[in-house]
Coordinates of N, CA and C and ligand atoms in Angstrom, one line a residue:
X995 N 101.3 116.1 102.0 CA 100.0 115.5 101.6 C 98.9 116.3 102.3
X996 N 98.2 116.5 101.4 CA 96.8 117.5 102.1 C 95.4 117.0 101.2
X997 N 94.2 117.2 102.4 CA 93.3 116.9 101.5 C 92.6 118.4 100.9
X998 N 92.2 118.6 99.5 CA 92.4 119.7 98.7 C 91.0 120.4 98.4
X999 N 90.2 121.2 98.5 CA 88.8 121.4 98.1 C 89.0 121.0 96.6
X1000 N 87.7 120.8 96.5 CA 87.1 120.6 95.1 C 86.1 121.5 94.3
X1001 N 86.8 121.4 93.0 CA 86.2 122.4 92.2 C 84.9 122.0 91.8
X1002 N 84.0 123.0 91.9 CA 82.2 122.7 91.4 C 82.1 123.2 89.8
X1003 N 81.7 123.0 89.7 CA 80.6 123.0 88.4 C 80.2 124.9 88.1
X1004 N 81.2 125.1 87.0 CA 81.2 126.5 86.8 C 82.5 127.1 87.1
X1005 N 83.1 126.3 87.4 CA 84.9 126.8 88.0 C 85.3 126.7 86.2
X1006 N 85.9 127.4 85.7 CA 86.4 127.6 84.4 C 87.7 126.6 84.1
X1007 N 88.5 126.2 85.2 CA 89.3 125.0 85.1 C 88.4 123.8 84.6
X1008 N 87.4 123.6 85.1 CA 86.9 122.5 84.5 C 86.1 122.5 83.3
X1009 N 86.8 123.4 83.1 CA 86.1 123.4 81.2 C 87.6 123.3 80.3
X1010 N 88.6 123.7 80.9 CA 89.5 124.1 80.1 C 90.1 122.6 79.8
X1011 N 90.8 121.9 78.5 CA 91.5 121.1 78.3 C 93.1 121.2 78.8
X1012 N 93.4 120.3 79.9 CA 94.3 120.7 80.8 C 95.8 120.0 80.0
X1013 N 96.9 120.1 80.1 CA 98.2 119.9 79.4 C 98.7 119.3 79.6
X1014 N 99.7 118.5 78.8 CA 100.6 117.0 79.5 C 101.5 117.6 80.0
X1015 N 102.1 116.5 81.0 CA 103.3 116.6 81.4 C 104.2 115.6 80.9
X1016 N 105.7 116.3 80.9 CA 107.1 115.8 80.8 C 107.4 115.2 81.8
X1017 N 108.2 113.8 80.9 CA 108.9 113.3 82.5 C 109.5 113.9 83.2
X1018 N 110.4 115.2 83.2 CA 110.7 115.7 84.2 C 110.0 116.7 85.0
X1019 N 108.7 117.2 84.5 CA 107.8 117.7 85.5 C 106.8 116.5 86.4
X1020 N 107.2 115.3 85.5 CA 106.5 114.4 87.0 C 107.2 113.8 88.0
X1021 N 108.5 113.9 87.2 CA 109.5 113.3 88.6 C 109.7 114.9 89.8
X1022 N 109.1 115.7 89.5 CA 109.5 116.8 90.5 C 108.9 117.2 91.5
X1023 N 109.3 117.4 92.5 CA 108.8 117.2 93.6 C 106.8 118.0 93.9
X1024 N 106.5 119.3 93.2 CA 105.3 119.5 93.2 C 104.1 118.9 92.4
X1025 N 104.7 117.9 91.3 CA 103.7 117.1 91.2 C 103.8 116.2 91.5
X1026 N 104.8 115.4 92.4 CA 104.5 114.0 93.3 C 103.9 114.8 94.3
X1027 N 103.8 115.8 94.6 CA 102.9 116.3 95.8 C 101.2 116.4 95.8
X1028 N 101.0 116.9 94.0 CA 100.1 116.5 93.7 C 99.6 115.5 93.6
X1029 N 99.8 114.9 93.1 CA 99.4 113.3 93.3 C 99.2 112.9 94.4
X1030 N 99.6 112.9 95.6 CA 99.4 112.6 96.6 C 98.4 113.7 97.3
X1031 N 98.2 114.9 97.1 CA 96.8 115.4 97.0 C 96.0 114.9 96.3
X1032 N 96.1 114.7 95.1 CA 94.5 113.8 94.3 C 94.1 112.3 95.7
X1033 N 95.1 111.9 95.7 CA 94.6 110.6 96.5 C 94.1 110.9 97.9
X1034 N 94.7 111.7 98.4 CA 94.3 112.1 99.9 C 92.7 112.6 99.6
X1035 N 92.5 113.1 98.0 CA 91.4 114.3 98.6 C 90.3 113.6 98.0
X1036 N 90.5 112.5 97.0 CA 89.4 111.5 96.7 C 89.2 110.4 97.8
X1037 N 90.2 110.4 98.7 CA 90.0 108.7 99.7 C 89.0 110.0 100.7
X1038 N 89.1 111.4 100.9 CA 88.4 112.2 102.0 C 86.9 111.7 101.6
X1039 N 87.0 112.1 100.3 CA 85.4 112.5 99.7 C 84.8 111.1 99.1
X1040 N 85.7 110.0 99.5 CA 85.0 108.6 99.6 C 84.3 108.7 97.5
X1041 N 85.3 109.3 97.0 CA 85.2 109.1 95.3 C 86.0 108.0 94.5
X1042 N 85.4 107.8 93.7 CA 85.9 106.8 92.9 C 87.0 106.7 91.6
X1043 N 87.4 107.9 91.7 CA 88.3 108.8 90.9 C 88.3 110.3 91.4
X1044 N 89.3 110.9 91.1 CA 89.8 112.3 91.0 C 90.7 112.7 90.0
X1045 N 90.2 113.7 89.0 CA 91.5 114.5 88.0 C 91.8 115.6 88.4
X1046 N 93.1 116.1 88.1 CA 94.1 117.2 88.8 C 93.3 118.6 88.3
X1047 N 92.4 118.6 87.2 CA 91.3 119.8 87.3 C 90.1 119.9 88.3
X1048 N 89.7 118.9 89.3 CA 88.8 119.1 90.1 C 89.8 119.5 91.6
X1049 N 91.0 120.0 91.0 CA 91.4 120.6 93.1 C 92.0 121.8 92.2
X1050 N 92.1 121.6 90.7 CA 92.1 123.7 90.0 C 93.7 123.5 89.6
X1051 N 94.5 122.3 89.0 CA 95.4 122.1 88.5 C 94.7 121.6 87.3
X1052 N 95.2 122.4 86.3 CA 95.5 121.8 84.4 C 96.4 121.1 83.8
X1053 N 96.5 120.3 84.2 CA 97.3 118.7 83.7 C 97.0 117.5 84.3
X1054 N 97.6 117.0 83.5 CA 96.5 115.5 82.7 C 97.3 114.4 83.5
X1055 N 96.4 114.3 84.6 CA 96.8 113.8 85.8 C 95.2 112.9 86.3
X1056 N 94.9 112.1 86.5 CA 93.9 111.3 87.5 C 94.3 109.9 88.2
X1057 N 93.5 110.2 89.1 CA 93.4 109.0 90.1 C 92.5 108.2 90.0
X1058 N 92.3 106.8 90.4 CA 91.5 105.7 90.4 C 91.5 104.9 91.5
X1059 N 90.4 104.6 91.7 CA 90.6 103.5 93.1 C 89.2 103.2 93.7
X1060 N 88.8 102.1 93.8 CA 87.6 101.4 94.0 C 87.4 100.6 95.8
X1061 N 87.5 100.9 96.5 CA 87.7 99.9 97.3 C 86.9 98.6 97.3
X1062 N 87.0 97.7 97.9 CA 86.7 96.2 97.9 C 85.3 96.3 98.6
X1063 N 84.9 97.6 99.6 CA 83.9 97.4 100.3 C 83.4 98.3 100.1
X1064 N 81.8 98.7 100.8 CA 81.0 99.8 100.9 C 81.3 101.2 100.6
X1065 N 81.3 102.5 99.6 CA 80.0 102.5 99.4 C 79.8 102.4 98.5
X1066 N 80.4 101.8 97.7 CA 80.3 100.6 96.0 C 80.3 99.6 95.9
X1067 N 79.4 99.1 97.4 CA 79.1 97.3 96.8 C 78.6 96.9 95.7
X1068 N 78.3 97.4 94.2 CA 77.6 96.6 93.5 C 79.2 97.2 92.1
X1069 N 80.0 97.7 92.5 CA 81.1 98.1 91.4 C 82.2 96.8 92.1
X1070 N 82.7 96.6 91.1 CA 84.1 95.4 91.4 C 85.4 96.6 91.3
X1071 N 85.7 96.1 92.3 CA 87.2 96.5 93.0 C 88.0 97.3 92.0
X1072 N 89.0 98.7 92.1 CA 90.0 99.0 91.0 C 90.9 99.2 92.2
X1073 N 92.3 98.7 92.0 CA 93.4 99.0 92.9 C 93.7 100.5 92.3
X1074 N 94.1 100.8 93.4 CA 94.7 102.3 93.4 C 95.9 102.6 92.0
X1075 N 94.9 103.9 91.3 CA 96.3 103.8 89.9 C 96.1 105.4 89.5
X1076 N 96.8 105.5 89.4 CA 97.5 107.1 89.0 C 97.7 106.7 87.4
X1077 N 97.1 107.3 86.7 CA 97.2 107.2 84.7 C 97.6 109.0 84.9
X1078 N 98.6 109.2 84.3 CA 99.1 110.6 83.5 C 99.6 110.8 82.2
X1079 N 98.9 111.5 81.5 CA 99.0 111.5 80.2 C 97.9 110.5 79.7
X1080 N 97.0 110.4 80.2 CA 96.5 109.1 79.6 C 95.7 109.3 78.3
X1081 N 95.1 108.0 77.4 CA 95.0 108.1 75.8 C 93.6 107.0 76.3
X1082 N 92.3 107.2 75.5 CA 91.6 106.0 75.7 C 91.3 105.6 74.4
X1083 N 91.4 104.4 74.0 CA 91.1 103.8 72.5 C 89.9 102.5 73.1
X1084 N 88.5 103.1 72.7 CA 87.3 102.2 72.5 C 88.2 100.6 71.7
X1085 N 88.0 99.5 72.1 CA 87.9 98.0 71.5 C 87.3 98.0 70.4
X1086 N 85.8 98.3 70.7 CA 84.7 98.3 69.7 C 83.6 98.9 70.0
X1087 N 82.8 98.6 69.2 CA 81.3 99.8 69.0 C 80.7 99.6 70.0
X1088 N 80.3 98.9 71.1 CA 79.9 98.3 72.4 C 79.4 99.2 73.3
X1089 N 78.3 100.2 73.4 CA 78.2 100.8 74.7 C 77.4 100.3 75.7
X1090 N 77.0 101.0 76.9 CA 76.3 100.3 77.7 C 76.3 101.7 78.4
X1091 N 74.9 101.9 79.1 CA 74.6 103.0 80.1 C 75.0 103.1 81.5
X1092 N 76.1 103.9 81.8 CA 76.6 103.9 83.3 C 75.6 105.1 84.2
X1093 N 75.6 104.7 85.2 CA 74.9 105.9 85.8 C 76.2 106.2 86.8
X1094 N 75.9 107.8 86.3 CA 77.2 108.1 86.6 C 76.8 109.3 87.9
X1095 N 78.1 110.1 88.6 CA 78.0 111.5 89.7 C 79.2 111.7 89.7
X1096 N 79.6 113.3 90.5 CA 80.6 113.2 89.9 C 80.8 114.6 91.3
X1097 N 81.8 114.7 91.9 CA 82.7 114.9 92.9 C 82.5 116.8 93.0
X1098 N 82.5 116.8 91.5 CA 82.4 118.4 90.9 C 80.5 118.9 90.7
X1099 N 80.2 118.0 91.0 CA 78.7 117.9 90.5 C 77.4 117.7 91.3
X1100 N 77.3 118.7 92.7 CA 76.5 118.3 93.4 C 75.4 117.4 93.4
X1101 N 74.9 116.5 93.9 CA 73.9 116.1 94.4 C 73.1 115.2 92.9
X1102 N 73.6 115.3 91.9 CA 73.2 114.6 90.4 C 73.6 113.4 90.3
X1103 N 72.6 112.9 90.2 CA 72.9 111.7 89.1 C 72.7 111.5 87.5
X1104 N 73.0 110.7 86.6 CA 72.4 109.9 85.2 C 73.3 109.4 84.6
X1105 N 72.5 108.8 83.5 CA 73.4 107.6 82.7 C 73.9 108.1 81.6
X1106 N 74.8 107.8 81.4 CA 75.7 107.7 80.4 C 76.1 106.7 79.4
X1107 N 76.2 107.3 78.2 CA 76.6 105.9 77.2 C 78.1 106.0 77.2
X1108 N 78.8 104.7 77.2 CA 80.4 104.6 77.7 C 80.3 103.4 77.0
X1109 N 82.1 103.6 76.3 CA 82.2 102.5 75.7 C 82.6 101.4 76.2
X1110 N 82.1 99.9 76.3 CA 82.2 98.7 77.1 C 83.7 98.3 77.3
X1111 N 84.8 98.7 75.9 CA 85.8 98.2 76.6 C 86.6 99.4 75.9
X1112 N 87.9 99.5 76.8 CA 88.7 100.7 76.2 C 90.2 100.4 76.9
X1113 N 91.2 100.2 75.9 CA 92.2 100.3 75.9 C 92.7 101.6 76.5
X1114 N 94.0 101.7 77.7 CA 94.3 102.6 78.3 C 96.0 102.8 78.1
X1115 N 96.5 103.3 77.9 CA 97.6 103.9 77.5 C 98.4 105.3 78.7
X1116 N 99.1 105.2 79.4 CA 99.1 106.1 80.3 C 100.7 106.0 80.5
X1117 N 101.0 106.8 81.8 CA 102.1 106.9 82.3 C 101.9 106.6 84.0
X1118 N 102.4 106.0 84.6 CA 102.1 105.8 86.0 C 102.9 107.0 86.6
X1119 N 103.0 106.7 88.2 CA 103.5 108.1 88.8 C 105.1 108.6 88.7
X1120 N 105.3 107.0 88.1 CA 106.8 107.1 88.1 C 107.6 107.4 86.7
X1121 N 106.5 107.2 85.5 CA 106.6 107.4 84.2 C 106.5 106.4 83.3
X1122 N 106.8 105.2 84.4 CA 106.4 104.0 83.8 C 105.1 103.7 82.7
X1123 N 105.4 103.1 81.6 CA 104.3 102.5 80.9 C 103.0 101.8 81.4
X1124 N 102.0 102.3 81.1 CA 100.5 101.7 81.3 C 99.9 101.3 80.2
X1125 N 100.2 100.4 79.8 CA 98.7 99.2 78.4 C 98.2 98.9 78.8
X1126 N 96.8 98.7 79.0 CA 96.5 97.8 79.3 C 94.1 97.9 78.6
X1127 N 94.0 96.6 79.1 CA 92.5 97.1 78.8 C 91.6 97.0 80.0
X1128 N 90.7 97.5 79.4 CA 89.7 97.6 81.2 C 88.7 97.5 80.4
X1129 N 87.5 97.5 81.2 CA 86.0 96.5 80.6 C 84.8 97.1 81.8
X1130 N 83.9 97.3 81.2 CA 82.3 97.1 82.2 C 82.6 98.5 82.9
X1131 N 82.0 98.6 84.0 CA 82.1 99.5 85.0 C 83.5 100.3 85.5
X1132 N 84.6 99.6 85.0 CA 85.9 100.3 85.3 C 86.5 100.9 84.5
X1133 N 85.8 100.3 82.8 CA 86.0 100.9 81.6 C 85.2 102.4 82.0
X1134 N 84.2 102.4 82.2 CA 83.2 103.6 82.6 C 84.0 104.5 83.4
X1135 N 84.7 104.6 84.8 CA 85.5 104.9 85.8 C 86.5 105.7 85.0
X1136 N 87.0 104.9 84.0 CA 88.3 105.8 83.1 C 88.1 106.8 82.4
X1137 N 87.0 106.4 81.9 CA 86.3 107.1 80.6 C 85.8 108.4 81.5
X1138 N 84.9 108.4 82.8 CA 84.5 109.7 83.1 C 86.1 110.8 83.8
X1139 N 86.9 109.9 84.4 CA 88.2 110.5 84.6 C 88.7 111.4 83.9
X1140 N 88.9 110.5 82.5 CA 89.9 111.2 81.8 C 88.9 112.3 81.1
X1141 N 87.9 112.1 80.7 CA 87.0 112.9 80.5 C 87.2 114.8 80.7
X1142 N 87.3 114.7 82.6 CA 88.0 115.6 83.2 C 89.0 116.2 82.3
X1143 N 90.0 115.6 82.0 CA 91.2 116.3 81.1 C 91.2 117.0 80.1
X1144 N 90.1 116.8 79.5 CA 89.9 117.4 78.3 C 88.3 118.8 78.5
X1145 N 88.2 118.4 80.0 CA 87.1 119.7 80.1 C 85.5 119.3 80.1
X1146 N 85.6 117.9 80.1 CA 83.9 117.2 79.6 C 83.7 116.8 81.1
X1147 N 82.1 117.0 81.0 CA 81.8 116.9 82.5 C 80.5 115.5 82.2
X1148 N 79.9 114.7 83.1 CA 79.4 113.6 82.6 C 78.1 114.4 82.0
X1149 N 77.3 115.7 82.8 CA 76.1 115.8 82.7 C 76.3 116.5 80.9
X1150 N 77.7 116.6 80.4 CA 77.0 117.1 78.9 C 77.3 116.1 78.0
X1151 N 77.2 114.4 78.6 CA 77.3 113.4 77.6 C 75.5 112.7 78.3
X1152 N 75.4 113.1 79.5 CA 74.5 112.1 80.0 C 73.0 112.7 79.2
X1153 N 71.7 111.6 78.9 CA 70.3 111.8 78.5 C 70.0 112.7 79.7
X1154 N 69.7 114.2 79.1 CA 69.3 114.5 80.4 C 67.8 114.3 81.2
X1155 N 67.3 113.5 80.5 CA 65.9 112.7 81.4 C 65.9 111.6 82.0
X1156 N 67.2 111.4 81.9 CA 68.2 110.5 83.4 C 68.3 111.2 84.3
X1157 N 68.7 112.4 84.7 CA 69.5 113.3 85.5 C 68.2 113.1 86.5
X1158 N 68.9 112.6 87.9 CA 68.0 112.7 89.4 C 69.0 113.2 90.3
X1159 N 68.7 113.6 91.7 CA 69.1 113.6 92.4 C 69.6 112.4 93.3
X1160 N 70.5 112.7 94.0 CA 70.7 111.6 94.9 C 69.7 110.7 95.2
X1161 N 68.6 111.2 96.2 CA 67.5 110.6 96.7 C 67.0 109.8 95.9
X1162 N 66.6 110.8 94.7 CA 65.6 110.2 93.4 C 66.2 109.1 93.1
X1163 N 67.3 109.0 93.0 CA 68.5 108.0 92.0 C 68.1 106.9 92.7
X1164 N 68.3 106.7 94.1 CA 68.3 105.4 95.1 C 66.9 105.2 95.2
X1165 N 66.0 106.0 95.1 CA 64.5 105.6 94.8 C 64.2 104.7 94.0
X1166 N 64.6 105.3 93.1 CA 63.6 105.0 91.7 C 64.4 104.1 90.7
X1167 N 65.9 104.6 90.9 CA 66.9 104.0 89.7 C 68.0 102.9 89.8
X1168 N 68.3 103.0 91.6 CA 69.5 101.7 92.2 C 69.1 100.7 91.8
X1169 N 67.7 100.0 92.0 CA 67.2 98.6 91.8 C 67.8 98.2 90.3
X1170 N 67.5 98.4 89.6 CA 67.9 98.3 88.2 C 69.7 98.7 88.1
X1171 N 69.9 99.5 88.2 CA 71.2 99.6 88.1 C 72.8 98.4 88.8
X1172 N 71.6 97.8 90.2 CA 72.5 96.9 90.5 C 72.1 95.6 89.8
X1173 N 70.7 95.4 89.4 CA 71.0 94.2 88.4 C 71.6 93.9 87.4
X1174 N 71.6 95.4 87.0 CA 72.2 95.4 85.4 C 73.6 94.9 85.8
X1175 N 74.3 95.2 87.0 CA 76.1 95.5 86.9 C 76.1 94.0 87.4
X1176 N 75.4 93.1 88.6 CA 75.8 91.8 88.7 C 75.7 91.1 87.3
X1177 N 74.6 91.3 86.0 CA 74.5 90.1 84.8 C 75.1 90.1 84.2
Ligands
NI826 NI1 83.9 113.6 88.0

């Protein structure tokens, strides 16, 4: 287990649409190793997700995990979940604006249109089946994840007259964003 640098913005991995894996390349011992890098190196960098293209592996691999406390008091909790292979199917036409950042993406913030609810389809670490549906803010979480897999980065979905900086974001744009997520 190691915590892993992360790839920035302009690394060519993170453009490329990265490849499934077979159950028997997930039961083998260098990708349960990865995996256990994704998690080591998103709990480092205190993120809310990591895909196996931001440490410069091409397969379709991410992590998820929310903790219950700070520094996402105004997001509700996601237990720790490994999706490989994962599929997202929108509910319905439903979007809603996430303000998103992104691990690969210095210092940026903006919003994003994400669909409100989306069915998830995956493989867990063990190859086990994932159905399931997710909703609001963790529907958002999936959606920018897997996003990764296919090479899309938030800033070429996001309005870019959203796009702030850190500072700016907590200035000007937190107030609203945590009301929107408590209603
Ligand atoms: Ni990201």
């Amino acid at each position: 287990m190691a915590v892993r640098p992360i790839t920035q913005i302009g690394a060519p991995v993170l453009r490329q649409r990265a490849r499934a894996l077979t159950h028997a390349e997930l039961a083998s011992p260098e990708v349960q190793a990865l995996i256990d890098d994704l998690i080591d190196t998103m709990h480092d960098a205190r993120g809310a997700g990591l895909a196996a293209p931001q440490v410069g592996e091409s397969v379709r691999i991410a992590v998820i995990e929310v903790p219950a406390d700070p520094p996402h008091p105004y997001r509700p909790a996601i237990p720790l979940t490994v999706l490989v292979n994962p599929v997202l199917t929108p509910i319905d036409d439903e979007q809603f604006a996430h303000a998103e950042g992104c691990l690969s993406v210095p210092d940026l913030r903006g919003l994003v249109p994400r669909a409100a609810r989306v069915r998830v389809q995956a493989w867990d670490r063990h190859g086990a089946a994932i159905d399931e549906i997710v909703v609001g803010l963790t529907a958002a979480t999936y959606q920018h994840e897997i996003d990764h897999l296919d090479g899309v980065l938030f800033v070429d979905r996001a309005d870019p007259r959203t796009l702030a900086t850190m500072a700016e974001f907590e200035r000007h744009q937190m107030p609203a964003v945590i009301a929107a997520a408590r209603a």
